[in-house]
Coordinates of N, CA and C in Angstrom, one line a residue:
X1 N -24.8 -11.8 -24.9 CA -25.2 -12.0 -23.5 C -25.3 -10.7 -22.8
X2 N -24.3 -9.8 -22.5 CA -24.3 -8.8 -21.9 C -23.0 -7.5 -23.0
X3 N -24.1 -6.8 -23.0 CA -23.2 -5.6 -24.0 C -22.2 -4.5 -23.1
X4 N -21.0 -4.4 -23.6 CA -20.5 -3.6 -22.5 C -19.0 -2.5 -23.9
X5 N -19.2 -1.6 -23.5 CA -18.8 -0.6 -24.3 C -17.6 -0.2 -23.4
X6 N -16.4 -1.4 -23.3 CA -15.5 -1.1 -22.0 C -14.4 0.2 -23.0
X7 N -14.5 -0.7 -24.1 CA -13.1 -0.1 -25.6 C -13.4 1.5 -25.2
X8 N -14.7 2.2 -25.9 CA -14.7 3.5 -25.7 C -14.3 4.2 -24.1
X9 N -14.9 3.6 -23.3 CA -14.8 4.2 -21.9 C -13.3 4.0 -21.6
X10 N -12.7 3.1 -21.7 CA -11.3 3.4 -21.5 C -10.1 3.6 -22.1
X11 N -10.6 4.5 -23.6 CA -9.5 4.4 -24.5 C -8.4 5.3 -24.2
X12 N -8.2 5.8 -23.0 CA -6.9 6.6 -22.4 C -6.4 5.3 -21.5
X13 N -6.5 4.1 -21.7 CA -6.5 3.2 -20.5 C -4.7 3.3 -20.7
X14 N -4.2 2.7 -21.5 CA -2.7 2.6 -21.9 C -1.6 3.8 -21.0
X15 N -2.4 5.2 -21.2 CA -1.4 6.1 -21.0 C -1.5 6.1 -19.3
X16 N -2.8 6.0 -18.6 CA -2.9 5.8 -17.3 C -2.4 4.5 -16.2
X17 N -2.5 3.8 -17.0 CA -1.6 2.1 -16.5 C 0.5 2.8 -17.1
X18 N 0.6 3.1 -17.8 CA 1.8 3.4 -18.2 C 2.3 4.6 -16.8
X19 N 1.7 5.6 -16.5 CA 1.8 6.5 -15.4 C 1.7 5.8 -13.7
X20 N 0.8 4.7 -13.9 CA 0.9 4.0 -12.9 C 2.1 3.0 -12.8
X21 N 2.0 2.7 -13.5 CA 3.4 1.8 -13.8 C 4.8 2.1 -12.9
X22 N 5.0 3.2 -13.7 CA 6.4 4.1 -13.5 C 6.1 4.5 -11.9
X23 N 5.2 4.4 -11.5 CA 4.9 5.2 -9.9 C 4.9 3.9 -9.2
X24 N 4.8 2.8 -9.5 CA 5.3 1.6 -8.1 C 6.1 1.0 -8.4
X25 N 7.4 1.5 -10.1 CA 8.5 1.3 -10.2 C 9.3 2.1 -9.0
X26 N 9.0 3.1 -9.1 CA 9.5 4.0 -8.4 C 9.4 4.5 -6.9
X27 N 8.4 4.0 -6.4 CA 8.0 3.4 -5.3 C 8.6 2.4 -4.9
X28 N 8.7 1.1 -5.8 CA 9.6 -0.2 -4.9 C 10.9 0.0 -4.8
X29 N 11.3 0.9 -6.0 CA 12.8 1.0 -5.8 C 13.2 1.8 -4.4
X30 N 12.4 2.5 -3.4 CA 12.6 3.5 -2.9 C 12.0 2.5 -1.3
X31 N 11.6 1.5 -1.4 CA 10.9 0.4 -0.6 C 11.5 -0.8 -0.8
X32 N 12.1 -1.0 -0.7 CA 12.7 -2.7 -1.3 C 12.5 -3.6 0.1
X33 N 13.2 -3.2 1.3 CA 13.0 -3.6 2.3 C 10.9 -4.2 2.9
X34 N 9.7 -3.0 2.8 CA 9.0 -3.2 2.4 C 8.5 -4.3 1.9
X35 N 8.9 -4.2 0.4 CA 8.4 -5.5 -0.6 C 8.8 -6.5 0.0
X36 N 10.5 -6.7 0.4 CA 11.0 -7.4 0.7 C 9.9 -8.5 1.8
X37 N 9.5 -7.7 2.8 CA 8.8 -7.9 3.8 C 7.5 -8.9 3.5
X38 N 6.8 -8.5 2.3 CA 5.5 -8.9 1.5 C 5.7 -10.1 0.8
X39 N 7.4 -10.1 0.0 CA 7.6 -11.4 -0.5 C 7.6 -12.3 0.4
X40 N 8.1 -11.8 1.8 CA 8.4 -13.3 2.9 C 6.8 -13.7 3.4
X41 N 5.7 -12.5 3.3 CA 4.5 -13.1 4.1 C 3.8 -13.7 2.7
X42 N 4.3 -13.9 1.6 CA 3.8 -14.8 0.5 C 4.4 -16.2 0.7
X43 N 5.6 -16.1 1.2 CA 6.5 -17.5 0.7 C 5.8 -18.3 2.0
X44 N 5.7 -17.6 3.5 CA 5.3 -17.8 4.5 C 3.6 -19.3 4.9
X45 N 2.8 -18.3 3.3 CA 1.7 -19.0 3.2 C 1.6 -20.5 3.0
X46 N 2.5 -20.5 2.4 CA 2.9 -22.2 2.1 C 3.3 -22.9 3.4
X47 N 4.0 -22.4 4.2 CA 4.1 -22.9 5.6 C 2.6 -23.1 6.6
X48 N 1.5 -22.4 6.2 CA 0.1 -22.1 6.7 C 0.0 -21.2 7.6
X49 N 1.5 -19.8 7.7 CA 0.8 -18.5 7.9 C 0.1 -18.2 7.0
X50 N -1.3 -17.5 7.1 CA -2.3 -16.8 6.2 C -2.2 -15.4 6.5
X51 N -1.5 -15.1 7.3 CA -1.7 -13.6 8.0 C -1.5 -12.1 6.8
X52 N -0.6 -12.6 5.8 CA -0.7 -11.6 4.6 C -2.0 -11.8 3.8
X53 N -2.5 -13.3 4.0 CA -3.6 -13.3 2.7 C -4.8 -12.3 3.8
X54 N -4.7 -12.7 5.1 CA -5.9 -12.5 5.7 C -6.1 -10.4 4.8
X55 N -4.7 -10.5 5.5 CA -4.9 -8.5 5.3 C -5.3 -8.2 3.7
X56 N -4.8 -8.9 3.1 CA -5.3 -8.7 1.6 C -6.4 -8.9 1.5
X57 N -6.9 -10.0 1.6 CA -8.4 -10.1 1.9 C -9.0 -8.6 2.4
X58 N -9.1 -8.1 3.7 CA -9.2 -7.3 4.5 C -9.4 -6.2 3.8
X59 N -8.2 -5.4 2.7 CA -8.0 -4.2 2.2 C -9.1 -4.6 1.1
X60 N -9.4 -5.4 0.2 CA -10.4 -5.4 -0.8 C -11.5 -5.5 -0.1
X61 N -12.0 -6.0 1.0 CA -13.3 -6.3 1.5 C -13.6 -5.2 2.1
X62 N -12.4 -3.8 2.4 CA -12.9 -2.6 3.0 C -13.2 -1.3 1.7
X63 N -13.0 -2.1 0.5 CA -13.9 -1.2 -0.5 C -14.9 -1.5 -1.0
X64 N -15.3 -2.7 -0.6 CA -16.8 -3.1 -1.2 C -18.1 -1.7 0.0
X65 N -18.7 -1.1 -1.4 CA -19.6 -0.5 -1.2 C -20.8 -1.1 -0.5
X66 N -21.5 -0.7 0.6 CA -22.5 -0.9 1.5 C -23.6 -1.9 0.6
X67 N -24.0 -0.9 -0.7 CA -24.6 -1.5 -1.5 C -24.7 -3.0 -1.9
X68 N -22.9 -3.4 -2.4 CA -22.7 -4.9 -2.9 C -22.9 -5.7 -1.7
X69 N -22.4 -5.3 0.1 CA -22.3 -6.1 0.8 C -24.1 -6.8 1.0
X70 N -25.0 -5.5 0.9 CA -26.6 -5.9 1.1 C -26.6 -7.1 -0.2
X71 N -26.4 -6.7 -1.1 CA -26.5 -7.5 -2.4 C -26.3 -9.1 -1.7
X72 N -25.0 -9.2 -1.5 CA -24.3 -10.5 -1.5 C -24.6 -11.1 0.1
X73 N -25.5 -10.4 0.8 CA -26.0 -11.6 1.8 C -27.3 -11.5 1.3
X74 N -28.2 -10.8 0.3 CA -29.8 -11.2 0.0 C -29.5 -12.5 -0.9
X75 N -28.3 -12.3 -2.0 CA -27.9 -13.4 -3.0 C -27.4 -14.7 -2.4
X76 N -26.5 -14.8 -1.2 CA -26.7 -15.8 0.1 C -27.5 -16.8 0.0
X77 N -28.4 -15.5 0.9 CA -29.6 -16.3 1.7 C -30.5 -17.0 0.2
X78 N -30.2 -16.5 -0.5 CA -31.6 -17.2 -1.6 C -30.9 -18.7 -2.2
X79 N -29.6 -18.5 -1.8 CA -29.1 -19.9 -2.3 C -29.0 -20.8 -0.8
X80 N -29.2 -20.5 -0.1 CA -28.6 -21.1 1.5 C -30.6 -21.3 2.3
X81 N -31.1 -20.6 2.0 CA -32.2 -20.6 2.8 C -33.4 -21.8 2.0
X82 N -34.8 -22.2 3.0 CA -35.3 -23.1 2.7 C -36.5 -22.0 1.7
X83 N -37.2 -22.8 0.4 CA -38.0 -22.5 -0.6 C -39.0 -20.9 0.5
X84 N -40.1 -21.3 1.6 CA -40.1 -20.5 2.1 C -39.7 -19.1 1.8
X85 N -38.6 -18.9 2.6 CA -37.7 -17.6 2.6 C -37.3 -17.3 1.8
X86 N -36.9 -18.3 0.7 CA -36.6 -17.6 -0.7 C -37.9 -16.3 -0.9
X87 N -38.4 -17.4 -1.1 CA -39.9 -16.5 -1.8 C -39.5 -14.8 -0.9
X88 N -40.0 -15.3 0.5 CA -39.5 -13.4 1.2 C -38.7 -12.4 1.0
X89 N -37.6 -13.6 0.8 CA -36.1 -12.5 -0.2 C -36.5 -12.2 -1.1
X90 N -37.0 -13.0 -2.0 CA -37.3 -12.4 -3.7 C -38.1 -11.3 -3.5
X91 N -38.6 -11.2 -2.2 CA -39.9 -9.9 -2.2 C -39.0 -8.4 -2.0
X92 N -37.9 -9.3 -1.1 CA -37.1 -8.0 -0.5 C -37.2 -6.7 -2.1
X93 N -37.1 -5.4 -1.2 CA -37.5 -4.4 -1.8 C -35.9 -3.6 -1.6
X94 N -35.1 -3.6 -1.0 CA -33.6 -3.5 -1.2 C -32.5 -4.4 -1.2
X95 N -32.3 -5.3 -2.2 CA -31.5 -6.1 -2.0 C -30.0 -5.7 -3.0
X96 N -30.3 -4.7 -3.1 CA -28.7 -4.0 -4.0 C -29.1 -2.6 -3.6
X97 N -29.9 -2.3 -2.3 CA -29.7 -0.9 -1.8 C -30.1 0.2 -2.9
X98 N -29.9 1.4 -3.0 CA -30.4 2.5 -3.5 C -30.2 2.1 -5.3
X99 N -29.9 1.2 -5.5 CA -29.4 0.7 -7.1 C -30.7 -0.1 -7.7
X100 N -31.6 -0.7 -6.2 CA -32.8 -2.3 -6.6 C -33.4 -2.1 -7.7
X101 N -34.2 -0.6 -7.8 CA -35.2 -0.2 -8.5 C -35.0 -0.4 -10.2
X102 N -33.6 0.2 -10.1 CA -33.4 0.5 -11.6 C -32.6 -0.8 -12.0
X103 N -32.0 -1.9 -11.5 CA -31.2 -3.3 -11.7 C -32.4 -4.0 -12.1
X104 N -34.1 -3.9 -11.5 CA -35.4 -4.6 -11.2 C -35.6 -4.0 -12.6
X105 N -35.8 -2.4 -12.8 CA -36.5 -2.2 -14.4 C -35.7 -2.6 -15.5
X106 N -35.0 -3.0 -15.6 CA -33.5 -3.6 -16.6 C -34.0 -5.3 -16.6
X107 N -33.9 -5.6 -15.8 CA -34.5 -6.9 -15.8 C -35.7 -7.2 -16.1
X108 N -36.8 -6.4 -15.7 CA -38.1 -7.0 -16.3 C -38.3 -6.1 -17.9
X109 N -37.8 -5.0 -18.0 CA -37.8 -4.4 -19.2 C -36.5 -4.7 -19.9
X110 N -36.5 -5.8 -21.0 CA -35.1 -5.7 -21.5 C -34.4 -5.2 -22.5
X111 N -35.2 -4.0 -23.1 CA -34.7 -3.0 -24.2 C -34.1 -1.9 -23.1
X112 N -34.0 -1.8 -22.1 CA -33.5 -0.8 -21.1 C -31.9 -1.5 -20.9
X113 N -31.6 0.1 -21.0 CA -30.0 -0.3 -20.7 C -29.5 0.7 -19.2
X114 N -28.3 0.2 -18.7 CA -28.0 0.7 -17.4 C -26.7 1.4 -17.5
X115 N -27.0 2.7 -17.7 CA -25.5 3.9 -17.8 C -24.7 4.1 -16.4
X116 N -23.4 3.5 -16.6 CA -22.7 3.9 -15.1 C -21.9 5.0 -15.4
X117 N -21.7 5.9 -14.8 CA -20.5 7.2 -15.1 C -19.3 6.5 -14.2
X118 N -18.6 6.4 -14.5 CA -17.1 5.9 -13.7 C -16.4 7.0 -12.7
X119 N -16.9 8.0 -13.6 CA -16.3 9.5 -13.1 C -17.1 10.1 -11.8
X120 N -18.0 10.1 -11.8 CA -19.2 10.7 -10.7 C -20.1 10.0 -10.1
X121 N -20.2 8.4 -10.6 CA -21.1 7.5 -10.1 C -22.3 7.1 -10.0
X122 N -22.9 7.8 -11.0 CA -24.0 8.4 -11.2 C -24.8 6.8 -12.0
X123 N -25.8 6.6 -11.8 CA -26.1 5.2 -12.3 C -27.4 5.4 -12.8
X124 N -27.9 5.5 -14.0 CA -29.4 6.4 -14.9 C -29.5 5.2 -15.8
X125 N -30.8 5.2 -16.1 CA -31.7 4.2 -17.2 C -31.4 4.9 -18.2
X126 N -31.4 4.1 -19.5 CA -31.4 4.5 -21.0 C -32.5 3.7 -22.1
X127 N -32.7 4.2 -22.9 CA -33.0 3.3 -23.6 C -32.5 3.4 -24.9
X128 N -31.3 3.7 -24.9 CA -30.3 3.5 -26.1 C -28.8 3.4 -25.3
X129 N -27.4 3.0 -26.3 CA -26.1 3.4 -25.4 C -25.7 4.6 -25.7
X130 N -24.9 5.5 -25.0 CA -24.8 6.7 -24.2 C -22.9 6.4 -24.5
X131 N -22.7 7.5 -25.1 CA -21.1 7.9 -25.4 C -21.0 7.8 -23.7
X132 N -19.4 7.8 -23.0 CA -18.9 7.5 -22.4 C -19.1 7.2 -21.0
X133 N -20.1 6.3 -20.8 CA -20.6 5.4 -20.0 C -20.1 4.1 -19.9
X134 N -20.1 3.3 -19.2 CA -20.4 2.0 -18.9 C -21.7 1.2 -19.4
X135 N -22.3 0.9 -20.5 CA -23.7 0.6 -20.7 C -24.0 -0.9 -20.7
X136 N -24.6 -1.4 -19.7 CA -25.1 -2.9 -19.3 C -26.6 -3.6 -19.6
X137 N -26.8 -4.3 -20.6 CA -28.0 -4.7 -21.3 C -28.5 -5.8 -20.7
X138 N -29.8 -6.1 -20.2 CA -29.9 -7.2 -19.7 C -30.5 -8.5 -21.0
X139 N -31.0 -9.7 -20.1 CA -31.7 -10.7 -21.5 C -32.3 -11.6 -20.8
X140 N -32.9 -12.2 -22.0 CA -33.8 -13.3 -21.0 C -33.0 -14.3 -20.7
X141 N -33.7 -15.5 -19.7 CA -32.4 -16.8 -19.5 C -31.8 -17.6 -20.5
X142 N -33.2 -17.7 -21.6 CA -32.6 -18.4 -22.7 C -31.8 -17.7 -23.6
X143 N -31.8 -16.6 -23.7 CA -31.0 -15.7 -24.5 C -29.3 -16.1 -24.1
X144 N -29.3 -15.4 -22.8 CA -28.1 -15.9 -22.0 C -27.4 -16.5 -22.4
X145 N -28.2 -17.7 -21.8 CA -27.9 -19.4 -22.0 C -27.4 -19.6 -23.7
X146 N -28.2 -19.3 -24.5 CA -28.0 -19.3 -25.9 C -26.5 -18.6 -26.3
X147 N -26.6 -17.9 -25.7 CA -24.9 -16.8 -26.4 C -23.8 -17.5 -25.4
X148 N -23.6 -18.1 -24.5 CA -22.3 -18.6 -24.1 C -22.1 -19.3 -24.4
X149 N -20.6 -19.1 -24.8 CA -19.6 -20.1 -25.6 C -19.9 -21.6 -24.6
X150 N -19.7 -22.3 -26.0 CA -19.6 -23.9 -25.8 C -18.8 -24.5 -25.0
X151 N -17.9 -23.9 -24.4 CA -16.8 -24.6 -23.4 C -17.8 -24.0 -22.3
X152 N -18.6 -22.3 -22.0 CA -18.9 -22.8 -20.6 C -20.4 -23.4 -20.6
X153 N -20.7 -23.7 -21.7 CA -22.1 -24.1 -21.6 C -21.4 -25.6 -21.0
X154 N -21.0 -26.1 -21.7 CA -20.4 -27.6 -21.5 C -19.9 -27.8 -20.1
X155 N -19.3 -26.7 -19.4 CA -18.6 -26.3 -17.9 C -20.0 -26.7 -17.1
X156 N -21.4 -25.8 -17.2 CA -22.4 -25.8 -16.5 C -23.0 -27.4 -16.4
X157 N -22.9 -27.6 -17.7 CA -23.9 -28.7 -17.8 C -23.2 -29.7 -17.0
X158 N -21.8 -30.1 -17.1 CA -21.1 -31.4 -16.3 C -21.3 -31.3 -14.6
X159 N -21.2 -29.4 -14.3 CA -21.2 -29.6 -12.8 C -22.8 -29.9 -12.6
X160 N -23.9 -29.1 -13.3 CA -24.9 -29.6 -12.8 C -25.5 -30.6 -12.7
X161 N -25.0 -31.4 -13.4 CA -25.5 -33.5 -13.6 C -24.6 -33.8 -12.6
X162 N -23.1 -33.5 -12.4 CA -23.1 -34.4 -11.3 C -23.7 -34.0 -9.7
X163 N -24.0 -32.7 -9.7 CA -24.7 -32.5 -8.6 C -26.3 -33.1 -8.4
X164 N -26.6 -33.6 -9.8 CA -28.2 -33.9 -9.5 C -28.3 -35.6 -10.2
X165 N -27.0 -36.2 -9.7 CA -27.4 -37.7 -9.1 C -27.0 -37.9 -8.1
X166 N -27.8 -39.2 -8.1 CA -27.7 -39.9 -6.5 C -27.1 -40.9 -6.2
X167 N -26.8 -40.9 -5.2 CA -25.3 -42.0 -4.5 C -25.3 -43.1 -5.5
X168 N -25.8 -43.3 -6.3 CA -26.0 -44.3 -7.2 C -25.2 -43.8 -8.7
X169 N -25.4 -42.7 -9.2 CA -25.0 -42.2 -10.6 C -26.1 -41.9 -11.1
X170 N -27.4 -42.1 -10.6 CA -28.7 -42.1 -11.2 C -28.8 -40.2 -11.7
X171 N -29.5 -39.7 -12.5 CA -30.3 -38.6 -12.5 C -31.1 -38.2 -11.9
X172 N -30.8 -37.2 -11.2 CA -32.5 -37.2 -10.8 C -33.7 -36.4 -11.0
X173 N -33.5 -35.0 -12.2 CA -34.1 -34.8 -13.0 C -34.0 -35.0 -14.2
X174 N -35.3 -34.7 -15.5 CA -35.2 -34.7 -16.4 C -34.8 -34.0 -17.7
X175 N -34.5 -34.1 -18.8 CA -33.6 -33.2 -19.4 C -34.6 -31.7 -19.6
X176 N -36.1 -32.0 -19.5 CA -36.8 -30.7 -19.3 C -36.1 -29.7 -18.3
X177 N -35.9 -30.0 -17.1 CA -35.8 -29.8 -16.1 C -34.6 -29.3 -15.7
X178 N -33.5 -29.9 -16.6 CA -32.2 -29.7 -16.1 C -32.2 -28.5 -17.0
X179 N -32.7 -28.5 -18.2 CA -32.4 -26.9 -19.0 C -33.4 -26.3 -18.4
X180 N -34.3 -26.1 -17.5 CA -34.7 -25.2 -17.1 C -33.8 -24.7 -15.8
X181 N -32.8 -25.7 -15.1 CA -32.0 -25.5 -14.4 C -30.9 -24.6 -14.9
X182 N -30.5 -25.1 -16.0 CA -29.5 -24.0 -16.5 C -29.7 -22.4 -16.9
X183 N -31.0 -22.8 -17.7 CA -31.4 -21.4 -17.7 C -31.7 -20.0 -16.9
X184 N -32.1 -21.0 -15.2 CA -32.8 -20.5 -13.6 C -30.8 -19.9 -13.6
X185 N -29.6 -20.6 -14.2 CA -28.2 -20.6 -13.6 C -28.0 -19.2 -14.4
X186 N -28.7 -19.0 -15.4 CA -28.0 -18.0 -16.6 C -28.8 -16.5 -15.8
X187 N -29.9 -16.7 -15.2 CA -30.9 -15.7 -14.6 C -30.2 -15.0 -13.5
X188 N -29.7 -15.7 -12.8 CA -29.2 -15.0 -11.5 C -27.6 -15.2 -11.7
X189 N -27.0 -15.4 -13.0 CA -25.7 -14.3 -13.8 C -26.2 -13.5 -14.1
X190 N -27.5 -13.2 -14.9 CA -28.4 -12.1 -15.3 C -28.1 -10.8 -14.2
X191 N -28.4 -11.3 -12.6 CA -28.8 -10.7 -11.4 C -27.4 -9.9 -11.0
X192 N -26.5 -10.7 -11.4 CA -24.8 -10.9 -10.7 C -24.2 -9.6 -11.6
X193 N -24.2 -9.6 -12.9 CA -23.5 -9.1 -14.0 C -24.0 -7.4 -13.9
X194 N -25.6 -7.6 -13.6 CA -26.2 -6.1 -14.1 C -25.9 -5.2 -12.0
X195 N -25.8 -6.3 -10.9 CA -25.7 -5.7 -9.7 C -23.9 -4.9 -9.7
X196 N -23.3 -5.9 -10.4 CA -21.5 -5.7 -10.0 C -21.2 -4.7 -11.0
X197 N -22.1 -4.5 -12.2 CA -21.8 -3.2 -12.8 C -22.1 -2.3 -12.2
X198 N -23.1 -1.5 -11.5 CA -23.5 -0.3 -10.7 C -22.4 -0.1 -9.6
X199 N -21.7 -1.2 -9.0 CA -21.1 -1.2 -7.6 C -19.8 -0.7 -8.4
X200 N -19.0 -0.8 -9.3 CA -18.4 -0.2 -9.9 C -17.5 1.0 -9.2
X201 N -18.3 2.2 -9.4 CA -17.6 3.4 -9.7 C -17.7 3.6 -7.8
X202 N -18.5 3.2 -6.7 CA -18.2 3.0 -5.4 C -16.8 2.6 -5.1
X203 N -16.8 1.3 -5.7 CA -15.6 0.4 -5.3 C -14.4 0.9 -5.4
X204 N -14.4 1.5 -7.2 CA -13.4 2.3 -7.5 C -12.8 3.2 -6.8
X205 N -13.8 4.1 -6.2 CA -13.6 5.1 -5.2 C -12.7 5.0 -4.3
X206 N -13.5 3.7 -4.0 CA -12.5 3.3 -2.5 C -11.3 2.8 -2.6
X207 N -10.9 1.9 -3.5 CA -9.6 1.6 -4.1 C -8.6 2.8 -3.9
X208 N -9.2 3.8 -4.8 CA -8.7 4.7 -5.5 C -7.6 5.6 -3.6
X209 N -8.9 5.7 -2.7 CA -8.6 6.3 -1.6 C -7.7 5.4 -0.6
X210 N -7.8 4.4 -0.9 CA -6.5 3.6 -0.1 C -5.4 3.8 -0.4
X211 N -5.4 3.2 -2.0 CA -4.0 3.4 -2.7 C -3.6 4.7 -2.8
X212 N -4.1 5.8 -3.2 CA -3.6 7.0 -3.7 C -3.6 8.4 -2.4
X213 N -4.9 8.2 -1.8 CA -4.5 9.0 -0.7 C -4.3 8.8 0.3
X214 N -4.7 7.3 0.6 CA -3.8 7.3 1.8 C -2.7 6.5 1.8
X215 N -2.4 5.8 0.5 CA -0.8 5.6 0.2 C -0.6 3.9 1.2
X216 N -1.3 3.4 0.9 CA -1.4 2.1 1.6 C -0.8 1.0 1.3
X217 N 0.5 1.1 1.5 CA 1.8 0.4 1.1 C 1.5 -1.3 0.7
X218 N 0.3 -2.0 1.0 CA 0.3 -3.3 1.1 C -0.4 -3.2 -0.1
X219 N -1.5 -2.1 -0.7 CA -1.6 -2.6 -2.3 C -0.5 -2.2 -3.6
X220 N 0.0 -0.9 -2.9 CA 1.5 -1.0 -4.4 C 2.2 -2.5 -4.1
X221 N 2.2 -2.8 -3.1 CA 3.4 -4.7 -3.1 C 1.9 -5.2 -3.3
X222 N 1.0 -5.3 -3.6 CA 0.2 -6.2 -4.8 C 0.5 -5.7 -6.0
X223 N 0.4 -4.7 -6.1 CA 0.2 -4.8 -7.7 C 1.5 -4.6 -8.5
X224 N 2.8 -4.6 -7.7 CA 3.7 -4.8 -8.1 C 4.1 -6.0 -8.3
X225 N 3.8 -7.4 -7.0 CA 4.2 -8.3 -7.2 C 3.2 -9.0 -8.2
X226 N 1.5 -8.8 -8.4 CA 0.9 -9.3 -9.9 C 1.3 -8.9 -11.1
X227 N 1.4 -7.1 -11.4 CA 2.2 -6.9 -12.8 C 3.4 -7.3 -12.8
X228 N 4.6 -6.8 -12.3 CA 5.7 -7.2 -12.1 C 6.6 -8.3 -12.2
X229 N 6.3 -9.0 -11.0 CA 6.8 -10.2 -10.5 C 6.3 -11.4 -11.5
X230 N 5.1 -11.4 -11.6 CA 4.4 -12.6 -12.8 C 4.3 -11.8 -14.0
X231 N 4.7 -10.5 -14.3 CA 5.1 -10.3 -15.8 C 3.4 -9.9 -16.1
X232 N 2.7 -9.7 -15.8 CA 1.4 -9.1 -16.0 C 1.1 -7.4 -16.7
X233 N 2.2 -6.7 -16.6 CA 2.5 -5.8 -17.3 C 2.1 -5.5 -18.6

């Protein structure tokens, strides 16, 4: 379905998660009060304060790159808007921002592959895979469709039949129709998989500047209380 060369690109992954590790060991020990504070706006949620989830929410939605946010209201509107407008969006000429062009030649060319640098951000066409990149291959719908496993083919197929009968149980397309529906489903994963790989090394960025320079106490009590606390380590 989608080729991705994560093994090579992160084979120092171990020693860098191990350094991080030891650093919001060492951090909570030094903050307990803090955490303390993060566990109560968790337990709180259950009561229907949201006010911890809100800010979490908040801190990840202030590193999404300008680029993903264009993306995810053109990708929106094409599911939310009437046939019409679709068509105008599909015309849209930036709908993943400075990335459209080369996501568009990957998709209509699919021996073309899409090199991300993780390190510099840098996002270049190929037409082969590239030592220590990110490399993202696209395919047709049936291809897609064809290479995922049987549990989520089987996942697709139940949601989409019960969405396409009627108050009755009836169908209300045909089995032509409905695999051309699944296929139209595997096309704009096609859209989703090759857009959220480029946004990448932006995102990263931004993470990286919350957590690390500017020391933003509410993601070490995440990622302490996900590795940590639920043993995710």
């Amino acid at each position: 379905m989608f080729r991705l060369n994560f093994s090579k690109l992160f084979s120092d992954f171990s020693l860098r998660k191990e350094k991080t590790d030891l650093f919001i060991r060492t951090w909570k020990s030094q903050n307990k009060e803090v955490y303390a504070q993060f566990i109560s706006g968790i337990d709180n949620v259950a009561d229907g304060d949201l006010t911890l989830l809100y800010n979490m929410y908040a801190l990840m939605k202030d590193c999404v790159p300008p680029e993903a946010q264009s993306f995810y209201d053109w990708f929106g509107g094409l599911l939310a808007q009437s046939p019409t407008r679709t068509s105008a969006l599909m015309s849209d000429t930036q709908w993943a921002g400075k990335y459209t062009e080369k996501i568009a030649q990957c998709i209509v060319n699919r021996q073309l592959w899409l090199g991300i640098n993780l390190k510099t951000g840098m996002v270049d066409i190929y037409t082969s895979q590239q030592r220590g990149l990110l490399m993202v291959k696209s395919g047709t719908p049936i291809e897609i469709w064809n290479r995922l496993p049987q549990y989520m083919k089987s996942y697709f197929i139940s949601q989409v039949d019960r969405l396409t009968r009627n108050s009755k149980g009836c169908i209300l397309f045909s089995k032509l129709e409905r695999k051309q529906l699944y296929q139209a489903l595997s096309f704009f994963a096609n859209i989703f998989m090759l857009a959220h790989s480029v946004f990448i090394p932006s995102f990263l960025a931004n993470l990286y500047d919350k957590v690390i320079e500017k020391g933003d106490t509410l993601a070490y009590c995440m990622y302490y209380f996900v590795v940590f606390d639920h043993s995710l380590a």
